[in-house]
Tab-separated table of C-alpha atoms and ligand atoms in Angstrom:
chain	number	residue	atom	x	y	z
A	1263	MET	CA	115.375	79.992	119.947
A	1264	LEU	CA	116.445	77.873	117.034
A	1265	SER	CA	118.577	79.512	114.012
A	1266	VAL	CA	116.872	79.261	110.803
A	1267	PHE	CA	117.861	80.119	107.171
A	1268	CYS	CA	115.790	79.587	104.106
A	1269	SER	CA	116.386	80.128	100.308
A	1270	PRO	CA	114.885	79.218	96.770
A	1271	SER	CA	115.901	75.760	95.823
A	1272	ARG	CA	117.798	76.930	92.802
A	1273	TYR	CA	118.953	80.442	91.485
A	1274	VAL	CA	119.867	81.032	87.934
A	1275	GLN	CA	120.990	84.284	86.453
A	1276	GLY	CA	122.867	85.535	83.425
A	1277	ARG	CA	122.594	86.817	79.993
A	1278	ASP	CA	119.700	85.332	77.976
A	1279	ALA	CA	119.014	82.908	80.992
A	1280	THR	CA	115.393	82.588	79.636
A	1281	ARG	CA	116.637	80.272	76.961
A	1282	ASN	CA	117.432	77.843	79.829
A	1283	LEU	CA	114.090	77.924	81.536
A	1284	GLY	CA	112.805	74.674	80.294
A	1285	VAL	CA	116.114	72.808	80.923
A	1286	GLU	CA	116.031	74.007	84.567
A	1287	ILE	CA	112.482	73.230	85.203
A	1288	ASP	CA	113.061	69.800	83.832
A	1289	ALA	CA	116.401	69.362	85.942
A	1290	LEU	CA	114.376	70.035	88.946
A	1291	GLY	CA	111.466	67.933	87.992
A	1292	LEU	CA	108.905	70.446	88.676
A	1293	GLY	CA	106.317	69.107	86.161
A	1294	LYS	CA	105.330	69.053	82.511
A	1295	ARG	CA	102.152	71.253	82.506
A	1296	ALA	CA	102.834	75.061	83.415
A	1297	CYS	CA	100.401	77.925	84.070
A	1298	LEU	CA	102.503	80.909	83.061
A	1299	ILE	CA	101.525	84.254	84.327
A	1300	ALA	CA	103.227	87.240	82.719
A	1301	SER	CA	103.067	90.984	82.464
A	1302	ASN	CA	102.287	92.629	79.033
A	1303	HIS	CA	105.901	93.714	78.790
A	1304	ALA	CA	107.366	90.228	79.579
A	1305	ILE	CA	105.103	88.677	76.778
A	1306	LYS	CA	106.295	91.183	74.320
A	1307	HIS	CA	109.988	90.435	74.940
A	1308	LEU	CA	109.955	86.731	75.831
A	1309	GLU	CA	106.981	84.958	74.213
A	1310	LEU	CA	109.023	83.369	71.400
A	1311	THR	CA	111.879	82.369	73.907
A	1312	TRP	CA	109.277	80.598	76.062
A	1313	GLU	CA	107.841	78.780	73.143
A	1314	GLU	CA	111.177	77.389	72.189
A	1315	THR	CA	112.637	76.503	75.511
A	1316	LEU	CA	109.433	74.904	77.120
A	1317	THR	CA	108.697	72.995	73.829
A	1318	GLU	CA	112.259	71.628	73.785
A	1319	ALA	CA	111.815	70.439	77.350
A	1320	ASN	CA	108.497	68.913	76.599
A	1321	ILE	CA	106.585	71.246	78.851
A	1322	SER	CA	103.109	72.389	77.708
A	1323	TYR	CA	101.847	75.747	79.168
A	1324	ALA	CA	98.842	77.898	79.249
A	1325	LEU	CA	99.907	81.642	78.986
A	1326	THR	CA	97.898	84.229	80.752
A	1327	GLU	CA	98.230	88.087	80.954
A	1328	PHE	CA	98.503	89.540	84.345
A	1329	SER	CA	95.663	92.157	85.114
A	1330	GLY	CA	98.010	94.685	86.758
A	1331	GLU	CA	96.990	94.165	90.352
A	1332	CYS	CA	97.787	91.466	92.973
A	1333	SER	CA	94.338	91.434	94.308
A	1334	ARG	CA	92.280	88.704	95.809
A	1335	GLU	CA	90.075	88.505	92.425
A	1336	GLU	CA	93.302	88.191	90.378
A	1337	ILE	CA	94.621	85.340	92.551
A	1338	ASP	CA	91.330	83.459	92.236
A	1339	ARG	CA	91.124	84.069	88.493
A	1340	ILE	CA	94.489	82.620	87.865
A	1341	LYS	CA	93.850	79.786	90.394
A	1342	ASP	CA	90.929	78.780	88.160
A	1343	ILE	CA	92.808	78.883	85.000
A	1344	ALA	CA	95.693	76.732	86.633
A	1345	ALA	CA	93.190	74.254	87.934
A	1346	GLU	CA	91.289	73.878	84.660
A	1347	TYR	CA	94.480	73.476	82.803
A	1348	LYS	CA	95.471	70.804	85.447
A	1349	ALA	CA	98.808	72.753	85.839
A	1350	GLU	CA	101.691	71.061	87.618
A	1351	LEU	CA	103.575	74.248	88.252
A	1352	ILE	CA	103.063	77.963	88.143
A	1353	ILE	CA	105.686	80.192	86.409
A	1354	GLY	CA	105.526	83.988	86.777
A	1355	ALA	CA	107.463	86.530	84.748
A	1356	GLY	CA	107.314	90.190	85.260
A	1357	GLY	CA	107.623	92.874	88.000
A	1358	GLY	CA	106.830	92.497	91.781
A	1359	LYS	CA	103.139	92.268	91.496
A	1360	VAL	CA	103.149	89.455	88.919
A	1361	LEU	CA	105.612	87.487	91.124
A	1362	ASP	CA	103.629	88.119	94.163
A	1363	THR	CA	100.430	86.849	92.520
A	1364	THR	CA	102.379	83.755	91.221
A	1365	ARG	CA	103.607	82.842	94.530
A	1366	ALA	CA	100.227	83.164	96.103
A	1367	VAL	CA	98.570	81.186	93.484
A	1368	ALA	CA	101.173	78.495	93.819
A	1369	SER	CA	101.075	78.475	97.504
A	1370	GLU	CA	97.208	78.046	97.463
A	1371	LEU	CA	97.241	75.195	94.972
A	1372	ASN	CA	100.242	73.667	96.729
A	1373	LEU	CA	102.249	73.666	93.339
A	1374	PRO	CA	105.819	74.358	92.583
A	1375	VAL	CA	106.644	77.877	91.545
A	1376	VAL	CA	109.154	79.516	89.340
A	1377	ASN	CA	109.856	83.288	89.561
A	1378	CYS	CA	111.386	85.033	86.581
A	1379	PRO	CA	111.700	88.801	87.692
A	1380	THR	CA	112.165	91.177	84.692
A	1381	VAL	CA	113.268	94.057	86.962
A	1382	ALA	CA	115.667	94.030	89.823
A	1383	SER	CA	113.681	96.438	91.824
A	1384	SER	CA	113.356	94.506	95.134
A	1385	ASP	CA	114.583	91.432	97.069
A	1386	ALA	CA	111.130	89.728	96.935
A	1387	PRO	CA	111.565	87.268	94.247
A	1388	CYS	CA	113.725	84.828	96.370
A	1389	SER	CA	111.384	84.963	99.451
A	1390	ALA	CA	108.561	82.923	100.787
A	1391	LEU	CA	106.448	86.057	101.558
A	1392	SER	CA	104.539	88.752	99.650
A	1393	VAL	CA	103.836	92.377	100.693
A	1394	VAL	CA	99.870	92.813	100.519
A	1395	TYR	CA	98.628	96.302	99.835
A	1396	GLY	CA	95.037	97.456	100.375
A	1397	GLU	CA	93.036	98.817	97.468
A	1398	ASP	CA	94.094	102.327	98.384
A	1399	GLY	CA	97.702	101.499	97.956
A	1400	GLU	CA	98.603	101.329	101.811
A	1401	PHE	CA	100.578	98.552	103.351
A	1402	ASP	CA	98.175	95.930	104.678
A	1403	SER	CA	100.303	92.846	105.776
A	1404	TYR	CA	102.844	90.304	104.923
A	1405	MET	CA	101.552	87.028	103.483
A	1406	PHE	CA	103.754	84.115	104.350
A	1407	TYR	CA	104.046	80.988	102.268
A	1408	LYS	CA	105.197	77.387	103.040
A	1409	ARG	CA	108.231	77.280	100.932
A	1410	ASN	CA	110.410	79.541	99.009
A	1411	PRO	CA	110.437	79.443	95.240
A	1412	ASP	CA	111.525	76.216	93.551
A	1413	LEU	CA	113.299	78.304	91.005
A	1414	VAL	CA	114.346	81.942	90.513
A	1415	LEU	CA	115.440	82.603	87.090
A	1416	VAL	CA	116.976	86.010	86.369
A	1417	ASP	CA	117.745	87.099	82.753
A	1418	THR	CA	120.120	90.005	82.903
A	1419	SER	CA	119.558	90.960	79.187
A	1420	VAL	CA	115.957	91.562	80.162
A	1421	ILE	CA	116.835	93.515	83.481
A	1422	ALA	CA	119.414	95.718	81.324
A	1423	LYS	CA	116.553	97.001	79.023
A	1424	ALA	CA	114.195	97.789	82.008
A	1425	PRO	CA	114.206	101.530	83.038
A	1426	VAL	CA	117.370	102.222	85.368
A	1427	ARG	CA	114.950	103.632	88.172
A	1428	TYR	CA	113.967	99.989	88.849
A	1429	LEU	CA	117.481	98.881	89.305
A	1430	VAL	CA	118.207	101.904	91.604
A	1431	ALA	CA	115.199	101.127	93.655
A	1432	GLY	CA	116.491	97.596	94.161
A	1433	MET	CA	119.722	99.108	95.349
A	1434	GLY	CA	117.627	100.994	97.965
A	1435	ASP	CA	115.982	97.748	99.095
A	1436	ALA	CA	119.378	96.039	99.086
A	1437	LEU	CA	121.071	99.070	101.071
A	1438	ALA	CA	119.029	98.543	104.145
A	1439	THR	CA	119.586	94.754	104.264
A	1440	MET	CA	122.791	94.723	106.162
A	1441	PHE	CA	121.700	97.498	108.597
A	1442	GLU	CA	118.509	95.772	109.517
A	1443	ALA	CA	120.004	92.305	109.767
A	1444	LYS	CA	122.709	93.744	112.135
A	1445	THR	CA	120.141	95.254	114.244
A	1446	VAL	CA	118.090	92.266	114.650
A	1447	ILE	CA	121.170	90.270	115.576
A	1448	ALA	CA	122.406	92.898	118.150
A	1449	ALA	CA	118.810	92.847	119.566
A	1450	GLY	CA	118.776	89.012	119.651
A	1451	LYS	CA	115.385	89.296	117.996
A	1452	LYS	CA	113.797	86.888	115.388
A	1453	ASN	CA	114.191	86.949	111.532
A	1454	GLN	CA	111.384	86.797	109.100
A	1455	LEU	CA	111.017	82.939	109.591
A	1456	GLY	CA	110.643	83.458	113.461
A	1457	GLY	CA	114.100	81.965	114.227
A	1458	ALA	CA	117.457	83.352	115.265
A	1459	THR	CA	119.873	84.758	112.476
A	1460	THR	CA	122.617	82.402	111.181
A	1461	ILE	CA	126.100	83.314	110.211
A	1462	SER	CA	125.459	82.624	106.744
A	1463	ALA	CA	122.706	85.304	106.650
A	1464	ARG	CA	124.913	87.906	108.375
A	1465	ILE	CA	127.670	87.398	105.891
A	1466	LEU	CA	125.291	87.447	102.922
A	1467	ALA	CA	123.968	90.701	104.024
A	1468	GLU	CA	127.558	92.184	104.452
A	1469	ALA	CA	128.475	90.915	101.030
A	1470	CYS	CA	125.378	92.753	99.582
A	1471	TYR	CA	126.462	96.069	101.122
A	1472	GLN	CA	130.070	95.714	99.731
A	1473	ILE	CA	128.866	95.000	96.177
A	1474	LEU	CA	126.440	97.946	96.331
A	1475	ILE	CA	129.430	100.257	97.370
A	1476	ALA	CA	131.688	98.828	94.624
A	1477	ASP	CA	129.510	98.338	91.706
A	1478	SER	CA	126.418	100.493	91.575
A	1479	ILE	CA	127.691	103.283	89.356
A	1480	GLU	CA	129.111	100.890	86.880
A	1481	ALA	CA	125.827	98.925	86.823
A	1482	ILE	CA	123.736	102.040	86.318
A	1483	GLU	CA	125.927	103.103	83.289
A	1484	SER	CA	125.413	99.440	81.973
A	1485	VAL	CA	121.606	99.838	82.013
A	1486	ASN	CA	121.715	103.410	80.609
A	1487	ASN	CA	123.313	101.491	77.612
A	1488	ARG	CA	121.127	98.624	77.754
A	1489	ALA	CA	124.238	96.587	78.256
A	1490	VAL	CA	124.981	93.350	80.454
A	1491	THR	CA	128.321	93.828	82.172
A	1492	PRO	CA	129.939	91.945	85.108
A	1493	ALA	CA	129.228	94.922	87.325
A	1494	LEU	CA	125.501	94.676	86.270
A	1495	GLU	CA	125.483	90.810	87.014
A	1496	ARG	CA	126.947	91.552	90.692
A	1497	ILE	CA	124.364	94.374	91.288
A	1498	VAL	CA	121.375	92.155	90.196
A	1499	GLU	CA	122.538	89.379	92.310
A	1500	ALA	CA	123.022	91.755	95.244
A	1501	ASN	CA	119.704	93.215	94.757
A	1502	THR	CA	117.744	89.855	94.229
A	1503	LEU	CA	119.752	87.096	95.904
A	1504	LEU	CA	121.885	88.435	98.482
A	1505	SER	CA	119.260	90.956	99.797
A	1506	GLY	CA	116.598	88.311	99.361
A	1507	LEU	CA	118.519	85.846	101.702
A	1508	GLY	CA	119.791	88.651	103.899
A	1509	PHE	CA	116.432	90.192	104.752
A	1510	GLU	CA	114.393	87.003	104.943
A	1511	SER	CA	116.946	84.991	107.108
A	1512	GLY	CA	118.705	88.001	108.594
A	1513	GLY	CA	115.554	90.084	109.720
A	1514	LEU	CA	113.974	93.553	109.273
A	1515	ALA	CA	113.826	96.417	111.566
A	1516	ILE	CA	112.823	100.311	111.522
A	1517	ALA	CA	113.723	100.876	107.712
A	1518	HIS	CA	110.850	98.559	106.543
A	1519	SER	CA	108.413	99.744	109.161
A	1520	VAL	CA	109.068	103.337	108.103
A	1521	HIS	CA	108.235	102.133	104.605
A	1522	ASN	CA	105.084	100.703	105.672
A	1523	GLY	CA	104.305	103.932	107.732
A	1524	LEU	CA	104.952	106.020	104.651
A	1525	THR	CA	102.419	104.238	102.467
A	1526	THR	CA	99.641	105.790	104.560
A	1527	LEU	CA	100.487	109.031	102.521
A	1528	HIS	CA	99.000	108.847	99.106
A	1529	GLU	CA	101.616	111.091	97.596
A	1530	THR	CA	104.218	108.299	98.135
A	1531	HIS	CA	102.403	105.712	96.146
A	1532	ASP	CA	104.127	106.690	92.897
A	1533	PHE	CA	107.326	105.763	94.563
A	1534	LEU	CA	108.870	102.425	94.506
A	1535	HIS	CA	109.237	100.161	97.565
A	1536	GLY	CA	113.005	100.394	97.573
A	1537	GLU	CA	112.911	104.189	97.292
A	1538	LYS	CA	110.833	104.450	100.482
A	1539	VAL	CA	113.049	101.869	102.195
A	1540	ALA	CA	116.105	104.110	101.351
A	1541	PHE	CA	114.582	106.773	103.316
A	1542	GLY	CA	113.442	104.501	105.938
A	1543	LEU	CA	116.990	103.369	106.455
A	1544	LEU	CA	118.097	106.915	107.142
A	1545	VAL	CA	115.381	107.118	109.752
A	1546	GLN	CA	116.492	103.702	111.394
A	1547	LEU	CA	120.093	105.092	111.606
A	1548	VAL	CA	118.982	108.439	113.373
A	1549	ALA	CA	116.791	106.464	115.738
A	1550	GLU	CA	119.436	104.090	116.613
A	1551	GLY	CA	121.693	107.127	117.486
A	1552	LYS	CA	124.263	106.266	114.838
A	1553	GLY	CA	126.767	109.245	114.197
A	1554	LEU	CA	127.645	111.048	111.004
A	1555	ASP	CA	130.496	108.568	110.453
A	1556	VAL	CA	127.868	106.106	109.564
A	1557	ILE	CA	124.989	108.414	108.188
A	1558	SER	CA	127.271	110.380	105.931
A	1559	PRO	CA	128.426	107.608	103.708
A	1560	ILE	CA	124.741	106.425	103.282
A	1561	LEU	CA	123.888	109.965	102.106
A	1562	GLU	CA	126.558	110.265	99.704
A	1563	TYR	CA	125.947	106.815	98.159
A	1564	SER	CA	122.252	107.495	97.839
A	1565	SER	CA	122.868	111.025	96.338
A	1566	GLU	CA	125.342	109.398	94.072
A	1567	VAL	CA	122.999	106.670	92.600
A	1568	GLY	CA	119.867	108.763	92.788
A	1569	LEU	CA	118.024	107.376	95.773
A	1570	PRO	CA	115.905	109.558	98.113
A	1571	LEU	CA	117.538	111.570	100.794
A	1572	THR	CA	114.532	113.649	101.894
A	1573	LEU	CA	110.705	113.389	102.277
A	1574	SER	CA	110.164	115.667	99.430
A	1575	ASP	CA	112.224	113.136	97.291
A	1576	ILE	CA	109.517	110.591	97.957
A	1577	GLY	CA	106.671	113.075	97.139
A	1578	VAL	CA	105.915	114.372	100.659
A	1579	ASN	CA	106.136	118.055	100.362
A	1580	ASP	CA	103.687	119.038	103.043
A	1581	LEU	CA	105.367	118.497	106.431
A	1582	ASP	CA	102.153	118.624	108.380
A	1583	ARG	CA	102.971	117.308	111.792
A	1584	GLU	CA	99.526	115.491	112.175
A	1585	ARG	CA	100.234	113.610	108.952
A	1586	LEU	CA	103.649	112.661	109.913
A	1587	ARG	CA	102.430	111.536	113.363
A	1588	LYS	CA	100.133	109.071	111.486
A	1589	VAL	CA	103.068	107.697	109.476
A	1590	ALA	CA	104.974	107.257	112.837
A	1591	GLU	CA	102.022	105.545	114.471
A	1592	ARG	CA	101.661	103.266	111.521
A	1593	SER	CA	105.422	102.423	111.675
A	1594	VAL	CA	105.204	101.088	115.183
A	1595	LYS	CA	101.768	99.216	114.926
A	1596	GLU	CA	101.807	95.896	116.632
A	1597	GLY	CA	103.815	93.287	114.658
A	1598	GLU	CA	105.918	95.701	112.937
A	1599	THR	CA	109.641	94.913	112.565
A	1600	ALA	CA	110.502	98.457	114.132
A	1601	HIS	CA	110.068	96.451	117.359
A	1602	ASN	CA	113.274	94.406	116.423
A	1603	GLU	CA	115.321	97.208	117.627
A	1604	PRO	CA	117.293	96.565	120.988
A	1605	PHE	CA	115.378	99.484	122.407
A	1606	GLU	CA	111.709	100.559	122.956
A	1607	VAL	CA	110.419	102.103	119.644
A	1608	THR	CA	107.337	104.421	120.072
A	1609	ALA	CA	105.682	106.546	117.592
A	1610	ALA	CA	107.591	109.659	119.101
A	1611	VAL	CA	110.974	107.827	118.530
A	1612	ILE	CA	110.032	107.540	114.752
A	1613	PHE	CA	108.337	110.978	114.369
A	1614	ASP	CA	111.512	112.651	115.726
A	1615	ALA	CA	113.920	110.397	113.749
A	1616	ILE	CA	111.844	111.154	110.479
A	1617	LEU	CA	112.033	114.866	110.932
A	1618	THR	CA	115.740	114.691	111.733
A	1619	ALA	CA	116.568	112.390	108.885
A	1620	ASP	CA	114.851	114.758	106.539
A	1621	SER	CA	116.773	117.691	107.802
A	1622	LEU	CA	120.122	115.738	107.321
A	1623	GLY	CA	119.090	114.801	103.798
A	1624	ARG	CA	118.292	118.622	102.928
A	1625	ARG	CA	121.433	119.751	104.663
A	1626	PHE	CA	123.565	117.251	102.579
A	1627	ARG	CA	121.865	118.376	99.438
A	1628	GLU	CA	122.715	122.138	100.254
A	1629	SER	CA	126.237	121.314	101.097
A	1630	GLU	CA	126.404	119.523	97.630
A	1631	VAL	CA	124.930	122.637	95.906
A	1632	VAL	CA	127.629	125.014	97.789
A	1633	GLU	CA	130.563	122.522	96.785
A	1634	ALA	CA	129.393	122.589	93.239
A	1635	ALA	CA	129.405	126.325	93.244
A	1636	ILE	CA	132.860	126.768	94.820
A	1637	SER	CA	134.421	124.288	92.270
A	1638	LYS	CA	132.648	126.308	89.522
A	1639	ALA	CA	134.270	129.509	90.838
B	2250	ZN	ZN1	112.141	95.221	100.995
């Protein structure tokens, strides 16, 4: 098996980075006519800056507001706009769904693509794949593209103004990265590119974890003040770039499969990808037979930053065994990354690990309540 590593061609991050959008597109020679897809929120905050930076770089553009859903219809609608405008590149600005749509349009038209995430809620912006959900909000499949984005531009002054919950969800997605990559390496399985993992991917995944442990609280307080700080910059890089390179070139395991399984329960649909992945990581660690020396620090971290520890934290209050069995079955469907574990993963393995992870989370919560009561007394 060949080792494979991929990444965006260029990654740019920092305070007011949007002001450099035109210069960066120009430096990479991505084209002079852009189709720009943006969320309503991004348009409100960035429209004037786009006009300045793109005009300065002699890039003309057609701005289109995103409909809200990354659906087949929306991809086709934007493809038509881009074709009619004779766009030479596609720019997307907004949350995960906007960027997923942008990458799909660019891939189908075989045009360069620029991703400008306005939240740091997942590691998708750097990747050459999108998560596709059905109309009912259930995980459907991964959509793979030929290339990673040509440019990912992250404006941390925009991220700092987004609700803190998005940043924390991004930490959940990033938290799983090192554990999943390590599992794939230990099992000698394939990464998301169908190749073996490189040393580079492993080291980036490890750096991702270390930054989360060191900087998460400071980054949360930055965003609570709508402030940009070095700690926030490091967390945004961990959530977006390190986790992005780490998951795609490192590989995924049970944590992401359990996320996919959980989407079969409608009550989890209001919870973000990274929030479900964080619980999925607990399930993975239990299924792998890890001891409390590994699991307790994760429970402590998640509790401190506000990530889910239990099923009820992601909206699942009814622990009906039949419904949970469906989650477990969906998690081990053919092609799921749960099969990247070094042992056979059946629905029973996942089912038992879900129940145990949930209990460990609840026990941890109770111990926190008792500790708080003791320190009060
Ligand atoms: Zn993810």
